[in-house]
Amino acid sequence: MSPILRGQVIFCFLLASVTVVDGIIDRNSIVQQYNLQLNRSHPYSPVQVGNGNFAFGVDITGLQTFLPHNTLSSWGWHNSSLPMTPNQTKPEDYTGVDWWTHNRLVNYAQPNPKEANISQWMIANPHRINLGRVGLWFGDENVTEQSLTQKTQWLELWEGRVSSSVTLHGSKIEVTTIASPDTDTIAVSVSSDLLHQGGLSVFFDFPYATGENKFDAPFVGLFNATSNHTTALHTEPNQAIITHTLDATTYVAQVVWQGDAAVLRLKEDEHKYVLSPGHSVDKLKFTVTYAPQATNTTTQFEHVEEAAKTWWADYWSYGAFVSFPIASNSSAYELQRRVILSQYLLAVNGAGRDPAQESGLVNNGWYGKFHLEMVFWHLAHWVFWSKWDLYDRSIGVYNRFLPSSFDRAKKQGYNGARLGKMSDPSGRSAPGSINSLLIWQQPHPMYFGEMEYRSFPTTATLQKWDSILTGIADFMASYAFLNESTKVYDLGPPMYPVSENTKPNATMNPTFELAYWRFGLDVASKWRMRQNKSIPPTWTHVYDNLAAFPVENNTYVTYEGITDMWNTPEYTEDHPGVLGIQGWLPPDPQFNESIFENTIARVHETWNFPFSYGWDFPLIAITEARRGDAERAVAQLLDVNNAFDEVGMPVGGTRVPTPYFPAASGLLLAVGMMAGGWDGKEGMTWPEGWAVEAEGFVRGM
Ligand SMILES: *[C@@H]1O[C@H](CO)[C@@H](O)[C@H](O)[C@H]1NC(C)=O
Ligand SMILES: *[C@@H]1O[C@H](CO)[C@@H](O)[C@H](O)[C@H]1NC(C)=O
Ligand SMILES: *[C@@H]1O[C@H](CO)[C@@H](O)[C@H](O)[C@H]1NC(C)=O
Ligand SMILES: *[C@@H]1O[C@H](CO)[C@@H](O)[C@H](O)[C@H]1NC(C)=O
Ligand SMILES: *[C@@H]1O[C@H](CO)[C@@H](O)[C@H](O)[C@H]1NC(C)=O
Ligand SMILES: *[C@@H]1O[C@H](CO)[C@@H](O)[C@H](O)[C@H]1NC(C)=O
Ligand SMILES: *[C@@H]1O[C@H](CO)[C@@H](O)[C@H](O)[C@H]1NC(C)=O
Ligand SMILES: *[C@@H]1O[C@H](CO)[C@@H](O)[C@H](O)[C@H]1NC(C)=O
Ligand SMILES: *[C@@H]1O[C@H](CO)[C@@H](O)[C@H](O)[C@H]1NC(C)=O
Ligand SMILES: *[C@@H]1O[C@H](CO)[C@@H](O)[C@H](O)[C@H]1NC(C)=O
Ligand SMILES: *[C@@H]1O[C@H](CO)[C@@H](O)[C@H](O)[C@H]1NC(C)=O
Ligand SMILES: *[C@@H]1O[C@H](CO)[C@@H](O)[C@H](O)[C@H]1NC(C)=O
C-alpha cells in the first residue's frame, strides 16, 4: 500500500471486514496497568527503548552501565575479512551443490565441503553490529549493581519512557531514557548530586564485530579487540561526533548535550569516551544519534521526549485493541499482560525496514539475519490489528527481493521467482542445508496480498502485488513435478517441510505445503481475474492435479510415505505444521473434518511440546479456535512451555536463546483472529464466562 493517512485506513476498515465496537475501551488505563516495575537487571531480557528500526537495551541504571546490552539497528552490518584459505577467495567463487531432482541436476545453495570456508563466510556475513554502549561512569571507583541500593525502574508504556533510580553512597541517581521514533537516537537525562561532585559521568564505548557466533547473545560484539577497529573524535560546542570504523563499515555516533560538559577519550588505544559535566551541573541532558553518516541536525532531549510521547500515545490509540476485564478470570490478567507487553516489544523490535529477526533487536540470532519463511509470523499480526503503517514498513521486501528471486529460480531451471530463506538486506540467501530446501515461504505474498485486498480492494493494491504474485505462482507451478504415470503433481523431493525434521530426499507432498500451494495458486488466479487477465493454464493444471493430502491410519501426516509418524519421536516434535491446514489457512477443498479431528487428537497425545518453538502454541491456538474450542485455544496461549518473562520477553522454547519474538507476534495474531473472527465466523471466540471487549480488528480469511 502506498503511504496513506491513518484516518483513511480507519475509514477503509470500517467499510471492510471488521468486528468493531469502536472507541469504547479506555486503552490508556489498561496499558498503564502493565507498566514494568523492576528492581534488578536481567541479562537476557533488557528493558528496551526503540522505534522498530533501532533499539537500545538497558540495565537497572537505564543505561548499559553494568551489562553491555546491545544497540542494534536495521542498517548496521559488517563483513569479516574473506577467508585466507584458499587465498583471495571471493563470494563469487561459491558454487553451491548440485543434486539430482526428478532426473535433472538442480543447484542448491548448500554449504559445499570443497568450498567450506567461503560457504561459512557467506552464512556468517554480513552480520548485524552492536552500535555502541552508553553507561554511567564512576571514575576509578569499582561500582557494581550490588553496591547500589533503592533500585527501581519503570517502563511507562504509554509514553515510551524508562525511568530508573538508584542510590550510591546515599546519593540518588535518576535516569530517564527515551528513543526517538524518527531517528536512531536515544535521549537521556541524568540527575544527581554526584554529577557536580565529580563522581559521576557518562561513558560511550564501541565494540568490534565478528561473525563467530550464530547466536551472539546476550551481548553482541567484542570490546577487547581494540586494535582491530578505530574510532575518531571530533568536537564542537555542545556536541561530539565519534566516527567508528570496522573494516569496510563506518558510521557515526553524534552526542549532543546541554550546558557545561565535555567529551574526552579515556585511553589512546581504546574506544571509550567520557562525557564529563562541569562543576555546577546537577542534571545532564544529552542525546546520542547513531547514523551511517553525520548530519547537521542537533537533536535535543526535549525534542525526542515530545516526539516519543506523541508517537506512543498514537500507537496505543489507533488500530485494534482488546481488553480482558481482569475480574472475569485470573488467566485474563496474564493474557492481557502478554498482549500489552508484546505490543510494546513488537513496535520496538519488529517494525523495521526489513522483516524482523526472531530475537528482534535484542541480540543477534542467526548472525542478525532474517528468515523469509518467518515473515508470515512476524508481520501477519499487524494486519489483524489494523496497524497497516507498521506492516508497510517492511512488506516491500517482496518487491525488493523480486529480481534476486527470479535469478534464483532461473539458475535452478525453474520459471518465475523463488524466494530465498535466511537473508541480509541485500536479498542474498545464506547457504544452508535446510535453507535451500524449504518451500513454505513461497505463498506468503499471496496471503498478505489477499488480506490487503480485502481491506483495500483497489487497483493500486492489485498493481502493487501483481508482478510478485505472478512471479511466485509461476515458480510454484513449475516447481510442482508432474508424475507421468500417476498424472499427479508432486512437491519434492528433495525438500524440507515446515517441521525441519525429515529426510529431504525422502520428503514429498507434505500436508501443509500442499494446502498452501493450492491456496497460493488460487489467490494468484483470482488476482489475474480481478484485472481481466488470463490465468496461465499451468497454474490451473497444477491446482487441479496437485497431490492429495497424505493420510495414514485416518490421520493427516507430515508427508507422503512417512513411516509410523505418531510412534516415532523424531517426527512428533518441532513445528506441528500439519495443523496449519485448519486455522492458519482457510479450509482447503480437500479438507476432511473427521480425519482432521483424529490428527489433532494424535498431536495432543504424542507431541514433545517442551521441544517446541514459541510460535507453535499460537499456531495450535488458531487451529483450536477455528474448531470452536476456545478453552483449548486460550490454554495454548498460556501453556507452560510458552513462557513470557517478567520483562514481557517471549522465552521461546529450549532451542534458542531468549527472546524468540514469533511467540509474541504469533500471540497477537491468534488473539487478533479470536477477537476479529474469520469468514464464516462472525464475532469472537473466547471461553465461557470470559468478558472480552474488542475493537478495530480485521477479519481473517
Ligand atoms: C524485587 O522484585 C521482585 C519481583 O517483583 C520481588 O519479589 C522482590 O521482593 C523485590 N526486591 C526488593 C529488594 O524490592
Ligand atoms: C558484505 O559483502 C558483500 C559482498 O559479498 C557486499 O555485497 C555487502 O555490501 C557487504 N556488506 C557490508 C556491510 O560491508
Ligand atoms: C595471497 O595472494 C596475494 C597475491 O598473489 C599475495 O600477495 C598474498 O601474499 C597472498 N596471501 C597469503 C596469506 O598467502
Ligand atoms: C540427496 O540426494 C543427492 C543425490 O541426488 C545426494 O547427493 C545427497 O547427498 C542426498 N542428501 C542427503 C541429505 O541424503
Ligand atoms: C579452510 O581454512 C582452513 C584454515 O583456516 C584450512 O586449513 C582449510 O584447508 C580450508 N578449507 C578449504 C576447503 O579450503
Ligand atoms: C569490582 O568488585 C567486584 C565485586 O566486589 C569484583 O568481583 C570485581 O572483580 C571488581 N572489579 C575490579 C575491576 O576491581
Ligand atoms: C574478549 O572477550 C570475550 C568475551 O566478550 C572473551 O570470550 C575473550 O576471551 C576475550 N579475549 C581476550 C583476548 O581477552
Ligand atoms: C584482530 O586482528 C588480528 C591481527 O590481524 C587478528 O589476528 C585477530 O584475529 C583479529 N581479531 C578478531 C576478533 O577479529
Ligand atoms: C549542513 O550545513 C551546511 C552549511 O553549514 C549546508 O551547506 C548543508 O546543506 C547542511 N547539510 C545538511 C544535511 O543539512
Ligand atoms: C511416479 O509415481 C509412482 C507411484 O507413486 C512412483 O513409483 C514413481 O517413482 C513416480 N515417478 C517419478 C518419476 O517420480
Ligand atoms: C498405522 O498404524 C499401525 C498400527 O498401529 C502401525 O503399525 C503403522 O506404522 C501406522 N502407520 C503410520 C503411517 O503411522
Ligand atoms: C479461566 O478460564 C480458563 C479457560 O477457560 C479456565 O480453564 C479456568 O478454569 C478459568 N479460571 C477461573 C478461576 O475461572
mmCIF file with all atom_site columns, N, CA, C and O and ligand atoms in Angstrom, residues 97-101 104-105 108 110 433 437 494 496 502-506, ligand 4:
data_model
loop_
_atom_site.group_PDB
_atom_site.id
_atom_site.type_symbol
_atom_site.label_atom_id
_atom_site.label_alt_id
_atom_site.label_comp_id
_atom_site.label_asym_id
_atom_site.label_entity_id
_atom_site.label_seq_id
_atom_site.pdbx_PDB_ins_code
_atom_site.Cartn_x
_atom_site.Cartn_y
_atom_site.Cartn_z
_atom_site.occupancy
_atom_site.B_iso_or_equiv
_atom_site.pdbx_formal_charge
_atom_site.auth_seq_id
_atom_site.auth_comp_id
_atom_site.auth_asym_id
_atom_site.auth_atom_id
_atom_site.pdbx_PDB_model_num
ATOM   1  N N  . VAL A 1 97  ? 25.785 -26.651 -4.430  1.00 0.00 ? 97  VAL A N  1
ATOM   2  C CA . VAL A 1 97  ? 25.860 -28.102 -4.599  1.00 0.00 ? 97  VAL A CA 1
ATOM   3  C C  . VAL A 1 97  ? 24.758 -28.522 -5.579  1.00 0.00 ? 97  VAL A C  1
ATOM   4  O O  . VAL A 1 97  ? 23.641 -28.013 -5.515  1.00 0.00 ? 97  VAL A O  1
ATOM   5  N N  . ASP A 1 98  ? 25.094 -29.444 -6.481  1.00 0.00 ? 98  ASP A N  1
ATOM   6  C CA . ASP A 1 98  ? 24.080 -29.961 -7.420  1.00 0.00 ? 98  ASP A CA 1
ATOM   7  C C  . ASP A 1 98  ? 23.505 -31.275 -6.898  1.00 0.00 ? 98  ASP A C  1
ATOM   8  O O  . ASP A 1 98  ? 24.257 -32.173 -6.532  1.00 0.00 ? 98  ASP A O  1
ATOM   9  N N  . TRP A 1 99  ? 22.208 -31.370 -6.881  1.00 0.00 ? 99  TRP A N  1
ATOM   10 C CA . TRP A 1 99  ? 21.542 -32.631 -6.520  1.00 0.00 ? 99  TRP A CA 1
ATOM   11 C C  . TRP A 1 99  ? 20.618 -33.035 -7.661  1.00 0.00 ? 99  TRP A C  1
ATOM   12 O O  . TRP A 1 99  ? 19.939 -32.185 -8.246  1.00 0.00 ? 99  TRP A O  1
ATOM   13 N N  . TRP A 1 100 ? 20.559 -34.358 -7.868  1.00 0.00 ? 100 TRP A N  1
ATOM   14 C CA . TRP A 1 100 ? 19.566 -34.864 -8.815  1.00 0.00 ? 100 TRP A CA 1
ATOM   15 C C  . TRP A 1 100 ? 18.174 -34.598 -8.272  1.00 0.00 ? 100 TRP A C  1
ATOM   16 O O  . TRP A 1 100 ? 17.873 -34.896 -7.118  1.00 0.00 ? 100 TRP A O  1
ATOM   17 N N  . THR A 1 101 ? 17.355 -34.000 -9.122  1.00 0.00 ? 101 THR A N  1
ATOM   18 C CA . THR A 1 101 ? 15.993 -33.645 -8.743  1.00 0.00 ? 101 THR A CA 1
ATOM   19 C C  . THR A 1 101 ? 15.099 -34.019 -9.920  1.00 0.00 ? 101 THR A C  1
ATOM   20 O O  . THR A 1 101 ? 15.158 -33.366 -10.958 1.00 0.00 ? 101 THR A O  1
ATOM   21 N N  . ARG A 1 104 ? 17.017 -34.365 -13.216 1.00 0.00 ? 104 ARG A N  1
ATOM   22 C CA . ARG A 1 104 ? 17.925 -33.321 -13.699 1.00 0.00 ? 104 ARG A CA 1
ATOM   23 C C  . ARG A 1 104 ? 18.703 -32.780 -12.509 1.00 0.00 ? 104 ARG A C  1
ATOM   24 O O  . ARG A 1 104 ? 18.270 -32.924 -11.354 1.00 0.00 ? 104 ARG A O  1
ATOM   25 N N  . LEU A 1 105 ? 19.852 -32.152 -12.821 1.00 0.00 ? 105 LEU A N  1
ATOM   26 C CA . LEU A 1 105 ? 20.654 -31.605 -11.733 1.00 0.00 ? 105 LEU A CA 1
ATOM   27 C C  . LEU A 1 105 ? 20.152 -30.199 -11.414 1.00 0.00 ? 105 LEU A C  1
ATOM   28 O O  . LEU A 1 105 ? 20.003 -29.369 -12.304 1.00 0.00 ? 105 LEU A O  1
ATOM   29 N N  . TYR A 1 108 ? 21.609 -26.233 -5.507  1.00 0.00 ? 108 TYR A N  1
ATOM   30 C CA . TYR A 1 108 ? 21.061 -25.741 -4.247  1.00 0.00 ? 108 TYR A CA 1
ATOM   31 C C  . TYR A 1 108 ? 22.136 -24.978 -3.490  1.00 0.00 ? 108 TYR A C  1
ATOM   32 O O  . TYR A 1 108 ? 23.302 -25.393 -3.499  1.00 0.00 ? 108 TYR A O  1
ATOM   33 N N  . GLN A 1 110 ? 23.637 -24.998 -0.835  1.00 0.00 ? 110 GLN A N  1
ATOM   34 C CA . GLN A 1 110 ? 24.043 -25.784 0.339   1.00 0.00 ? 110 GLN A CA 1
ATOM   35 C C  . GLN A 1 110 ? 25.502 -25.449 0.631   1.00 0.00 ? 110 GLN A C  1
ATOM   36 O O  . GLN A 1 110 ? 26.240 -25.086 -0.282  1.00 0.00 ? 110 GLN A O  1
ATOM   37 N N  . SER A 1 433 ? 21.828 -26.231 4.595   1.00 0.00 ? 433 SER A N  1
ATOM   38 C CA . SER A 1 433 ? 21.267 -27.495 4.130   1.00 0.00 ? 433 SER A CA 1
ATOM   39 C C  . SER A 1 433 ? 19.742 -27.465 4.230   1.00 0.00 ? 433 SER A C  1
ATOM   40 O O  . SER A 1 433 ? 19.045 -28.043 3.403   1.00 0.00 ? 433 SER A O  1
ATOM   41 N N  . LEU A 1 437 ? 16.215 -25.768 0.947   1.00 0.00 ? 437 LEU A N  1
ATOM   42 C CA . LEU A 1 437 ? 15.212 -26.786 0.631   1.00 0.00 ? 437 LEU A CA 1
ATOM   43 C C  . LEU A 1 437 ? 13.837 -26.528 1.261   1.00 0.00 ? 437 LEU A C  1
ATOM   44 O O  . LEU A 1 437 ? 12.919 -27.327 1.105   1.00 0.00 ? 437 LEU A O  1
ATOM   45 N N  . PRO A 1 494 ? 13.824 -33.204 -3.575  1.00 0.00 ? 494 PRO A N  1
ATOM   46 C CA . PRO A 1 494 ? 14.147 -33.034 -2.153  1.00 0.00 ? 494 PRO A CA 1
ATOM   47 C C  . PRO A 1 494 ? 13.520 -31.768 -1.604  1.00 0.00 ? 494 PRO A C  1
ATOM   48 O O  . PRO A 1 494 ? 13.370 -30.798 -2.327  1.00 0.00 ? 494 PRO A O  1
ATOM   49 N N  . TYR A 1 496 ? 12.457 -29.719 2.525   1.00 0.00 ? 496 TYR A N  1
ATOM   50 C CA . TYR A 1 496 ? 12.111 -29.754 3.948   1.00 0.00 ? 496 TYR A CA 1
ATOM   51 C C  . TYR A 1 496 ? 10.716 -29.170 4.121   1.00 0.00 ? 496 TYR A C  1
ATOM   52 O O  . TYR A 1 496 ? 10.412 -28.126 3.539   1.00 0.00 ? 496 TYR A O  1
ATOM   53 N N  . THR A 1 502 ? 12.709 -34.015 8.742   1.00 0.00 ? 502 THR A N  1
ATOM   54 C CA . THR A 1 502 ? 12.562 -35.204 7.897   1.00 0.00 ? 502 THR A CA 1
ATOM   55 C C  . THR A 1 502 ? 13.776 -35.328 6.988   1.00 0.00 ? 502 THR A C  1
ATOM   56 O O  . THR A 1 502 ? 14.598 -34.418 6.923   1.00 0.00 ? 502 THR A O  1
ATOM   57 N N  . LYS A 1 503 ? 13.866 -36.452 6.275   1.00 0.00 ? 503 LYS A N  1
ATOM   58 C CA . LYS A 1 503 ? 14.990 -36.617 5.350   1.00 0.00 ? 503 LYS A CA 1
ATOM   59 C C  . LYS A 1 503 ? 14.595 -35.987 4.014   1.00 0.00 ? 503 LYS A C  1
ATOM   60 O O  . LYS A 1 503 ? 13.626 -36.406 3.383   1.00 0.00 ? 503 LYS A O  1
ATOM   61 N N  . PRO A 1 504 ? 15.357 -34.959 3.591   1.00 0.00 ? 504 PRO A N  1
ATOM   62 C CA . PRO A 1 504 ? 14.896 -34.185 2.422   1.00 0.00 ? 504 PRO A CA 1
ATOM   63 C C  . PRO A 1 504 ? 14.744 -35.030 1.159   1.00 0.00 ? 504 PRO A C  1
ATOM   64 O O  . PRO A 1 504 ? 13.838 -34.774 0.360   1.00 0.00 ? 504 PRO A O  1
ATOM   65 N N  . ASN A 1 505 ? 15.584 -36.054 0.979   1.00 0.00 ? 505 ASN A N  1
ATOM   66 C CA . ASN A 1 505 ? 15.482 -36.849 -0.246  1.00 0.00 ? 505 ASN A CA 1
ATOM   67 C C  . ASN A 1 505 ? 14.287 -37.789 -0.228  1.00 0.00 ? 505 ASN A C  1
ATOM   68 O O  . ASN A 1 505 ? 13.936 -38.361 -1.263  1.00 0.00 ? 505 ASN A O  1
ATOM   69 N N  . ALA A 1 506 ? 13.680 -37.963 0.954   1.00 0.00 ? 506 ALA A N  1
ATOM   70 C CA . ALA A 1 506 ? 12.508 -38.838 1.049   1.00 0.00 ? 506 ALA A CA 1
ATOM   71 C C  . ALA A 1 506 ? 11.225 -38.040 1.218   1.00 0.00 ? 506 ALA A C  1
ATOM   72 O O  . ALA A 1 506 ? 10.134 -38.605 1.233   1.00 0.00 ? 506 ALA A O  1
HETATM 73 C C1 . LIG B 2 .   ? 20.171 -36.436 -1.564  1.00 0.00 ? 4   LIG B C1 1
HETATM 74 O O1 . LIG B 2 .   ? 20.422 -36.968 -2.838  1.00 0.00 ? 4   LIG B O1 1
HETATM 75 C C2 . LIG B 2 .   ? 21.540 -36.403 -3.517  1.00 0.00 ? 4   LIG B C2 1
HETATM 76 C C3 . LIG B 2 .   ? 21.649 -37.066 -4.871  1.00 0.00 ? 4   LIG B C3 1
HETATM 77 O O2 . LIG B 2 .   ? 20.639 -36.673 -5.673  1.00 0.00 ? 4   LIG B O2 1
HETATM 78 C C4 . LIG B 2 .   ? 22.797 -36.617 -2.747  1.00 0.00 ? 4   LIG B C4 1
HETATM 79 O O3 . LIG B 2 .   ? 23.870 -36.010 -3.402  1.00 0.00 ? 4   LIG B O3 1
HETATM 80 C C5 . LIG B 2 .   ? 22.632 -36.012 -1.378  1.00 0.00 ? 4   LIG B C5 1
HETATM 81 O O4 . LIG B 2 .   ? 23.743 -36.266 -0.584  1.00 0.00 ? 4   LIG B O4 1
HETATM 82 C C6 . LIG B 2 .   ? 21.386 -36.558 -0.683  1.00 0.00 ? 4   LIG B C6 1
HETATM 83 N N1 . LIG B 2 .   ? 21.181 -35.805 0.532   1.00 0.00 ? 4   LIG B N1 1
HETATM 84 C C7 . LIG B 2 .   ? 21.014 -36.368 1.708   1.00 0.00 ? 4   LIG B C7 1
HETATM 85 C C8 . LIG B 2 .   ? 20.842 -35.426 2.868   1.00 0.00 ? 4   LIG B C8 1
HETATM 86 O O5 . LIG B 2 .   ? 20.979 -37.541 1.871   1.00 0.00 ? 4   LIG B O5 1
#
